[in-house]
Coordinates of C-alpha atoms in Angstrom, one line a residue:
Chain A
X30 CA 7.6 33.5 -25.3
X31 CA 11.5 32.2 -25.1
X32 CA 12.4 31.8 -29.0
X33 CA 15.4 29.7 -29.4
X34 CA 18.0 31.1 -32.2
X35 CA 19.1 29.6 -35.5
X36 CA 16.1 27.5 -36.2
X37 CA 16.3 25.7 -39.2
X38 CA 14.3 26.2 -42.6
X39 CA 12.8 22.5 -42.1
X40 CA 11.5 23.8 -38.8
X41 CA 9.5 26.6 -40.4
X42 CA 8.8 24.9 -43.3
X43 CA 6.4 22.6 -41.1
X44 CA 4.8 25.6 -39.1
X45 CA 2.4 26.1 -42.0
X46 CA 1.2 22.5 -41.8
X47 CA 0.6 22.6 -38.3
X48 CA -1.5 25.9 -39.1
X49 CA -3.6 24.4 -41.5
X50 CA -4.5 21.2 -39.1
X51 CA -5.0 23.3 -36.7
X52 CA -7.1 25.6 -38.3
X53 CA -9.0 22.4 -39.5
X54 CA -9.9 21.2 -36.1
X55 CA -10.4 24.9 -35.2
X56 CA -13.1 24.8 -37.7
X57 CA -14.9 21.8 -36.5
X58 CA -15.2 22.9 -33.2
X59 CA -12.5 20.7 -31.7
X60 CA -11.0 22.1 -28.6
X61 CA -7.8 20.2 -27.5
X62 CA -6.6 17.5 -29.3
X63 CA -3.5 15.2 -27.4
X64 CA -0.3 15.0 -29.2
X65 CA -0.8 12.0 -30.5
X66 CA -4.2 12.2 -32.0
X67 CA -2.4 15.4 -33.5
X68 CA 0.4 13.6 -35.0
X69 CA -2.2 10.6 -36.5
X70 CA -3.6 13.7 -38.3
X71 CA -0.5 15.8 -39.5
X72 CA 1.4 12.4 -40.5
X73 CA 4.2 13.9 -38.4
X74 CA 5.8 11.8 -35.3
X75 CA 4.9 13.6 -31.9
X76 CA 7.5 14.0 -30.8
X77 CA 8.9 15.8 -33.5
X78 CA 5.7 18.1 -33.2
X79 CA 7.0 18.7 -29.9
X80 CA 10.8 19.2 -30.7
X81 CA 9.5 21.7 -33.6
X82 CA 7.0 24.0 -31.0
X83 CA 9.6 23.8 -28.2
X84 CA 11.5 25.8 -30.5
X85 CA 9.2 28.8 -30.0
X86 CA 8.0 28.4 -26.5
X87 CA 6.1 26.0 -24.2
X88 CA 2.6 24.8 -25.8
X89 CA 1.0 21.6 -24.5
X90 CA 0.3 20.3 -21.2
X91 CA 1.4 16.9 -19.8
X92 CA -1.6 14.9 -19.6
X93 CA -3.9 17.3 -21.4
X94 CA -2.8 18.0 -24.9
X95 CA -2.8 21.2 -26.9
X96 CA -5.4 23.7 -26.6
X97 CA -6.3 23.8 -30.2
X98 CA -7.2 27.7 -30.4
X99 CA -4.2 28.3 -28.2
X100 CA -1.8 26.8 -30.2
X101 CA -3.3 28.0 -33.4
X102 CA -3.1 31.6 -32.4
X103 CA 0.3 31.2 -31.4
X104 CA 1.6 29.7 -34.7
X105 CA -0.5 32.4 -36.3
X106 CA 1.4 35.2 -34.3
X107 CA 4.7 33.1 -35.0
X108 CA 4.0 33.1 -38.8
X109 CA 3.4 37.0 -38.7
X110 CA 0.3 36.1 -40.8
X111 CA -1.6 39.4 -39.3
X112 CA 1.4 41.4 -40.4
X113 CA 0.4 43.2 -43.9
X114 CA 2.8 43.5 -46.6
X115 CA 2.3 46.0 -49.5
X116 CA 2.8 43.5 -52.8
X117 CA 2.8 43.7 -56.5
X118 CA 2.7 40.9 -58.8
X119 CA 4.6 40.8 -62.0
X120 CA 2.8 38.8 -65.2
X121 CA -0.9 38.3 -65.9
X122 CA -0.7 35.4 -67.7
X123 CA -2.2 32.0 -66.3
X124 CA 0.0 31.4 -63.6
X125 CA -0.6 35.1 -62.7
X126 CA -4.3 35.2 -62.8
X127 CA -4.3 32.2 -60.6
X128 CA -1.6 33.3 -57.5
X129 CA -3.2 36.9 -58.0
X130 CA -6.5 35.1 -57.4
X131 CA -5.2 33.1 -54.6
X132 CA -3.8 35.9 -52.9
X133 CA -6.7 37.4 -52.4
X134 CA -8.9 34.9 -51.0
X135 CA -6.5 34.0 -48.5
X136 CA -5.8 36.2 -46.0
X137 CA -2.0 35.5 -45.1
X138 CA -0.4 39.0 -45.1
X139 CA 0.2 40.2 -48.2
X140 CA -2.1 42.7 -49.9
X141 CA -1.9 42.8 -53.1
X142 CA -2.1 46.5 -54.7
X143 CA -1.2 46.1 -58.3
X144 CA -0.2 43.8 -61.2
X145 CA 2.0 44.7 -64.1
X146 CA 2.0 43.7 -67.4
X147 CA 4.0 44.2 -70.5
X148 CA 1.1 42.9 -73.1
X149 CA -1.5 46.0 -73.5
X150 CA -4.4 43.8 -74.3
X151 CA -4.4 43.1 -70.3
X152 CA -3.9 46.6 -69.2
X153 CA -6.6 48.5 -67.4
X154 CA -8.8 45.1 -66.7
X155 CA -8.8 44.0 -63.0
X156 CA -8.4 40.4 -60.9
X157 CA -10.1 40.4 -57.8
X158 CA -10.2 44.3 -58.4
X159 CA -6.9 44.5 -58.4
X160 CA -5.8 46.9 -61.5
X161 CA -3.3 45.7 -64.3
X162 CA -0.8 48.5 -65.1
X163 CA 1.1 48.4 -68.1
X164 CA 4.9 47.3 -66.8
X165 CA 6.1 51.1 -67.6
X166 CA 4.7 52.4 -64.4
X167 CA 6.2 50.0 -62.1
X168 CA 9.0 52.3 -60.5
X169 CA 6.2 55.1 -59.7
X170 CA 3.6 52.8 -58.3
X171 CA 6.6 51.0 -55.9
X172 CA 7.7 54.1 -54.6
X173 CA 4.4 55.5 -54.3
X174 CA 2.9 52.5 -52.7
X175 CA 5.7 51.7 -50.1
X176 CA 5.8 48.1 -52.2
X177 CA 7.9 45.4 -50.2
X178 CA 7.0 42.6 -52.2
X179 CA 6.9 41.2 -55.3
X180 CA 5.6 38.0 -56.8
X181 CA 6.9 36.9 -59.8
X182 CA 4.9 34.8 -62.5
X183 CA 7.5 36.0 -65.7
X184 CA 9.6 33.4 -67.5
X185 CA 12.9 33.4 -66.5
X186 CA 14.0 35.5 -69.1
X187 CA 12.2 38.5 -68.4
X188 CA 13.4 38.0 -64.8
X189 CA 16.8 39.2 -64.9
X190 CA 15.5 42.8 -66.3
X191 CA 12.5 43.1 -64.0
X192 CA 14.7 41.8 -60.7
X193 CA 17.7 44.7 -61.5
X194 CA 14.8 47.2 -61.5
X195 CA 12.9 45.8 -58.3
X196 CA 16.4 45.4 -56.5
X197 CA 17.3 49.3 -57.1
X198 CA 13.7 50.2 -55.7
X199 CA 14.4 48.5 -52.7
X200 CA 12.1 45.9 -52.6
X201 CA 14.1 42.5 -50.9
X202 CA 11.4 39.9 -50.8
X203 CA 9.7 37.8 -52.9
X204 CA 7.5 35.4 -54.2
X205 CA 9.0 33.5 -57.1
X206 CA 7.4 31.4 -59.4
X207 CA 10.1 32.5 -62.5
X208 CA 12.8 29.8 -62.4
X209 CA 15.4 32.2 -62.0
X210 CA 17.5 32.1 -59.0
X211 CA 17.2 35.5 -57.6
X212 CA 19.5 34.2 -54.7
X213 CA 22.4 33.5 -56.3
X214 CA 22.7 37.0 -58.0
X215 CA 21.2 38.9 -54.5
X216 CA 22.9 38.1 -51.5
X217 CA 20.5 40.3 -49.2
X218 CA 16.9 39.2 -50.4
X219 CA 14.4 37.0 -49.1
X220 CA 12.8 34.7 -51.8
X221 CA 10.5 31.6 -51.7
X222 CA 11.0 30.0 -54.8
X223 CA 8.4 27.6 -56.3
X224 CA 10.5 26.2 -59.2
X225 CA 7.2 24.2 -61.0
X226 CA 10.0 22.4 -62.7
X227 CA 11.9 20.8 -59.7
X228 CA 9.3 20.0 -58.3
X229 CA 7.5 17.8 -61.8
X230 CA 11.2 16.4 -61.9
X231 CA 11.7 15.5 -58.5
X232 CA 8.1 13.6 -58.9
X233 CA 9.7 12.0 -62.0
X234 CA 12.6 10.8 -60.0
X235 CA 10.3 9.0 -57.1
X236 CA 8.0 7.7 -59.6
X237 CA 11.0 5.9 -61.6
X238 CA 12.9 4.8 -57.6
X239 CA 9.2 4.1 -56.4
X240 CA 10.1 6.6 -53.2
X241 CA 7.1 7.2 -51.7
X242 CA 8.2 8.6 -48.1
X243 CA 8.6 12.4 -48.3
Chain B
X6 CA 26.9 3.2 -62.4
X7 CA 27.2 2.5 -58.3
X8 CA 24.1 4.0 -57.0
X9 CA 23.8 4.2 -53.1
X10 CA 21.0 3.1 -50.9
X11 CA 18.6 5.6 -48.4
X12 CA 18.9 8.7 -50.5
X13 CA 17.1 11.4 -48.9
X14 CA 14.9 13.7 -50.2
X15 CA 17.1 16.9 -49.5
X16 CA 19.9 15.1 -52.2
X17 CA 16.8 14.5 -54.3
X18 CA 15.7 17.4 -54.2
X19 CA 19.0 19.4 -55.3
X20 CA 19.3 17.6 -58.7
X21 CA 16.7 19.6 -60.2
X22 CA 18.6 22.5 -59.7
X23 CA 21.7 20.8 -61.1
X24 CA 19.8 20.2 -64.2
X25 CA 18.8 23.4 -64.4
X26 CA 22.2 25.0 -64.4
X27 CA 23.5 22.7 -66.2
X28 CA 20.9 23.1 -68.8
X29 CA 21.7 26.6 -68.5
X30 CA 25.1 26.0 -69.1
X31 CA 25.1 23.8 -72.1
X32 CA 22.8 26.0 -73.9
X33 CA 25.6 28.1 -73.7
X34 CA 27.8 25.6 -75.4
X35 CA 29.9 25.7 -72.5
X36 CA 31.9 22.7 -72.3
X37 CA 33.5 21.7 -68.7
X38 CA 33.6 23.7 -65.5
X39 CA 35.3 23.4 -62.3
X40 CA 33.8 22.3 -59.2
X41 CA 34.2 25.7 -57.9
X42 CA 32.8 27.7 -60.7
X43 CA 30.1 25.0 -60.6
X44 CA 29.3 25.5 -57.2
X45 CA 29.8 29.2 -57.3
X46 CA 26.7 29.4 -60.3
X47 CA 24.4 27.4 -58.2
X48 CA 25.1 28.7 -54.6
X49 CA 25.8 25.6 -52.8
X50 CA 29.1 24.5 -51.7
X51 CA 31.4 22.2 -53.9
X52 CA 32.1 19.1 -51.2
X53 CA 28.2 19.7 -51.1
X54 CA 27.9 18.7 -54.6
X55 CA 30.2 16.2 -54.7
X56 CA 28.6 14.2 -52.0
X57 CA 25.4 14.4 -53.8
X58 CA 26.7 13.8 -56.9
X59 CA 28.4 10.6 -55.5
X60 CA 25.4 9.0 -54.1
X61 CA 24.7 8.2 -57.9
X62 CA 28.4 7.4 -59.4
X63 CA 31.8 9.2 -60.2
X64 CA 31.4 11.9 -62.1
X65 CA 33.7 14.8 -62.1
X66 CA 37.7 14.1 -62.5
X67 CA 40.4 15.4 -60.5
X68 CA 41.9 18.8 -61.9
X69 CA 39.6 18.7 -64.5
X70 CA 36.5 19.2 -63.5
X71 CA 32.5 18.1 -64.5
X72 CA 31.9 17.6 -68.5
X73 CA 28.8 19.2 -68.4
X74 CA 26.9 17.6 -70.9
X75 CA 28.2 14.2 -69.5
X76 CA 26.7 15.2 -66.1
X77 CA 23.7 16.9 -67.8
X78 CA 22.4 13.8 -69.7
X79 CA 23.6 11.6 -66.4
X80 CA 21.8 13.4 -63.8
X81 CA 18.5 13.3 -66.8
X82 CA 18.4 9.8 -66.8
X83 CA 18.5 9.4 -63.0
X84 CA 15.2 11.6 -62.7
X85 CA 14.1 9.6 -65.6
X86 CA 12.5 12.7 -67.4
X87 CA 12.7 10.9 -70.8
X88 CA 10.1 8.2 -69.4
X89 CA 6.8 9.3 -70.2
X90 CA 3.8 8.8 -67.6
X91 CA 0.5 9.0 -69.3
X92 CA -0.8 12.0 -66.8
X93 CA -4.3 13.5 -66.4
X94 CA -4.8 17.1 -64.5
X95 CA -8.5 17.5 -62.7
X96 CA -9.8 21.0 -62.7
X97 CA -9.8 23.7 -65.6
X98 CA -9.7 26.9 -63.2
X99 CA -6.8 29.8 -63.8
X100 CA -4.7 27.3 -61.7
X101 CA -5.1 24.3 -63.8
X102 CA -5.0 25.9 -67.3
X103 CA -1.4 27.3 -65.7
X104 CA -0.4 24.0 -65.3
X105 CA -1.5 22.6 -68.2
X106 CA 0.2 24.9 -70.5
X107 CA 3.2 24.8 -68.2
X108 CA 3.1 20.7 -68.6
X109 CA 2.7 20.9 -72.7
X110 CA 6.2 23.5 -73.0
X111 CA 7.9 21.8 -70.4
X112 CA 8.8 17.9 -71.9
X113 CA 9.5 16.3 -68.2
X114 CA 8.5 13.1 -68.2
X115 CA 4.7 13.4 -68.0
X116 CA 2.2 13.3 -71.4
X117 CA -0.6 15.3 -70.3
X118 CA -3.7 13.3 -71.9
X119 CA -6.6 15.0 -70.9
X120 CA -8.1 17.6 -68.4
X121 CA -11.3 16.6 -66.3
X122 CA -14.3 19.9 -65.4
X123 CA -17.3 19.7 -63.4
X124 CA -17.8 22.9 -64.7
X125 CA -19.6 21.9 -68.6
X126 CA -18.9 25.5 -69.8
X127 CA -15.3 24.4 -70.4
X128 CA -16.0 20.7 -71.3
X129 CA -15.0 20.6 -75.2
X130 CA -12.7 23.1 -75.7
X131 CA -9.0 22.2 -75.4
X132 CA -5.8 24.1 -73.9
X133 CA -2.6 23.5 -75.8
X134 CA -4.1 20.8 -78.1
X135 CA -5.5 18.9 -74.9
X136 CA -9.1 18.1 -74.5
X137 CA -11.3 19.3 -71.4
X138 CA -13.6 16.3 -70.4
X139 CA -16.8 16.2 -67.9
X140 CA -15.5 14.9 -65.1
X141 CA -18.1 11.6 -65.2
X142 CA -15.7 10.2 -67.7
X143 CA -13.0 10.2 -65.4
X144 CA -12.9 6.5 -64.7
X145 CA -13.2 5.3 -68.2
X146 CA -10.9 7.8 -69.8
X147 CA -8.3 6.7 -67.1
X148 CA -8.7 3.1 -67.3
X149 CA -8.8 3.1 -71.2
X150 CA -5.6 5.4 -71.4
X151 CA -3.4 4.0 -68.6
X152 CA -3.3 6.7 -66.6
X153 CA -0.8 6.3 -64.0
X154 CA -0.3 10.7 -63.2
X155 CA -2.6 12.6 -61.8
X156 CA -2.2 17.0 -61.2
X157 CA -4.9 18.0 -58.9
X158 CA -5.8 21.9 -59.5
X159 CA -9.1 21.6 -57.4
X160 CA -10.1 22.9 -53.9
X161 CA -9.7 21.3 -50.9
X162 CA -13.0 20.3 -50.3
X163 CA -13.2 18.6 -53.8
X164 CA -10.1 16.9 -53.4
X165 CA -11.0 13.6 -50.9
X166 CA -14.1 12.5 -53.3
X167 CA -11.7 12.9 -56.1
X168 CA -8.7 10.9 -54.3
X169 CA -11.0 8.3 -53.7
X170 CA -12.3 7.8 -57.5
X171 CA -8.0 8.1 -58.7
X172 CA -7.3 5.4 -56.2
X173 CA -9.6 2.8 -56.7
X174 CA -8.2 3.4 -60.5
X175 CA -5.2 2.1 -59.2
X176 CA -3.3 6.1 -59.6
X177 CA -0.5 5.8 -56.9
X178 CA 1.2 9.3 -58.4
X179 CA -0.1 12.6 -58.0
X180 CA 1.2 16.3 -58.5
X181 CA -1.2 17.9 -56.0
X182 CA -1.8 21.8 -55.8
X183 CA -5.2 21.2 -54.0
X184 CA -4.0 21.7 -50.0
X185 CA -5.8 18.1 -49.1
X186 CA -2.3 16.3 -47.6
X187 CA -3.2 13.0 -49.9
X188 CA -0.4 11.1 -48.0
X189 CA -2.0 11.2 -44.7
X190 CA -5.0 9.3 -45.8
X191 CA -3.2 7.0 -48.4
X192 CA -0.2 5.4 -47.6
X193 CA 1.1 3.6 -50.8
X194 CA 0.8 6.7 -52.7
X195 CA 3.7 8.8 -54.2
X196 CA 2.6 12.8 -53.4
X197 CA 4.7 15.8 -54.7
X198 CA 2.5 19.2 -53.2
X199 CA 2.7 22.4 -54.3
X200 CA 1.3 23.9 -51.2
X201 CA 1.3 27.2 -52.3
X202 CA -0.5 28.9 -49.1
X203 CA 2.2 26.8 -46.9
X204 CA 5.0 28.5 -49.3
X205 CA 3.6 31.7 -48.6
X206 CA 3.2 31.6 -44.9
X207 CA 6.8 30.6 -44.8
X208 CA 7.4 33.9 -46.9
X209 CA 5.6 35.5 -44.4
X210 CA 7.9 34.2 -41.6
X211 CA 11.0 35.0 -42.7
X212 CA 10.3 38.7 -44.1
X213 CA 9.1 39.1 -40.5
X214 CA 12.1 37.5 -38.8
X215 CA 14.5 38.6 -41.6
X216 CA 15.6 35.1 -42.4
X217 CA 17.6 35.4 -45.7
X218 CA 19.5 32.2 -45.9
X219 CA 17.3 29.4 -47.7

């Protein structure tokens, strides 16, 4: 598959909305779909679709469409959703409870092996059989455990400590839900940020200008 | 203040993150700051700042820089976080009670009224001084409090019946962490997602391509 270079984010940010259509259409039985009854469904213009998938190879086929398995195996391979990444998560409150919950009913390569915790009360109970370890034990259960990731549900605080110590262990990507902008201070990780925060005040914003097109 | 036509969302979507530093910053009691130290704390460029920054007015001053908490309170009334839209958040799982706490500590804009549950084991109690409803009250409790904000914590599946019921209320604004893509099937509406398996696959992609640079 020819791969061009220097795709943009806006590019891959779209790949996991094509996945979920697809796997959508997958699941009712549907086997090819054209490009435009695909763009109707994924609110995205066609040829855009098109611009987007030409970026990893050639998909559809003029006058047929997309082979809907096809093209969703593909995006899968392209995603590196089979891949599986060793992960921790950091904070059993709420918003812990609920991505460590999340994680695993979905499948999307990352297995998660451990939470930490720095209030006892959790320590020692499980979510989704996943163990809570009392935050003291982090460095061992990294090392031991080959961790590459780590998913952050900590205020932003307690981030700065905990990032230092996950930075000197050698883990560079993560998952961060903390409002603390691991980027800025880390040159060399990889982080997806969802900042709760931006995105209630970026909803503020388009509800006062009445923007509705995103 | 001169505010420019067609802003798009990427501007939009960086003034959160001024905020935040900014924020940040005035906690501090930090005063003024260059554009450069400015741009340097966030990690985007200063000419990118400026040009954002001047879609809305004139703001910083030649060799002296960007009075922080003149900018701070300016860019705070252009997201409009001291209106307050009388919000209601649908579904009492980990997820929801997340938000709902997050919503009560975080004064942005939105007055979290009350939290709607199919399931009657949590109907009655309350999180952070919020009461959890049956969801059958749902249209009265909306139309007799003004709701005009809805947070959707609920699956998929449970999402379109919802959506329907919140629409024919007359709720065009919704914070929606359910993975239904509400802006496909209704047009006029005004969507923020927090697609949190989409942000994940996109983790995925880039610790298996390497991409750093967000």
């Amino acid at each position: 598959m020819a791969k061009k270079d220097n795709i943009s984010m806006s590019v891959i940010r779209r790949l996991p909305r094509y996945y979920r259509f697809l796997s959508d259409l997958k699941d009712k039985g549907i086997e090819r779909i054209s490009s435009k009854e695909l763009s109707k469904k994924i609110g995205i213009t066609a040829s855009q679709i098109r611009q987007d998938l030409n970026c990893f190879g050639e998909f559809g086929q003029q006058g047929y469409g997309y082979s809907i398995e096809h093209l969703h195996n593909e995006i899968s391979n392209i995603l590196g959703i089979s891949t599986i990444n060793p992960t921790i998560l950091i904070g059993a409150g709420n918003l812990g409870r609920a991505i460590a919950t999340h994680i695993s009913f979905n499948s999307i390569g990352f297995e998660l092996k451990g939470i930490f915790e720095k209030n006892k009360d959790f320590v020692g109970k499980t979510i989704q059989n996943v163990p809570i370890y009392y935050i003291d034990s982090l460095e061992e259960f990294c090392k031991n455990n080959k961790i590459t990731v780590a998913i952050l549900c900590i205020p932003r605080e307690a981030t700065s400590e905990i990032a230092k110590t996950l930075y000197s262990l050698g883990i560079r990507n993560y998952w961060n839900f903390s409002h603390y902008d691991l980027s800025v201070k880390y040159e060399d990780v990889i982080v997806e940020n969802v900042h709760l925060n931006d995105s209630l005040m970026t909803l503020c914003y388009r509800i006062s200008n009445n923007f509705i097109i995103d």
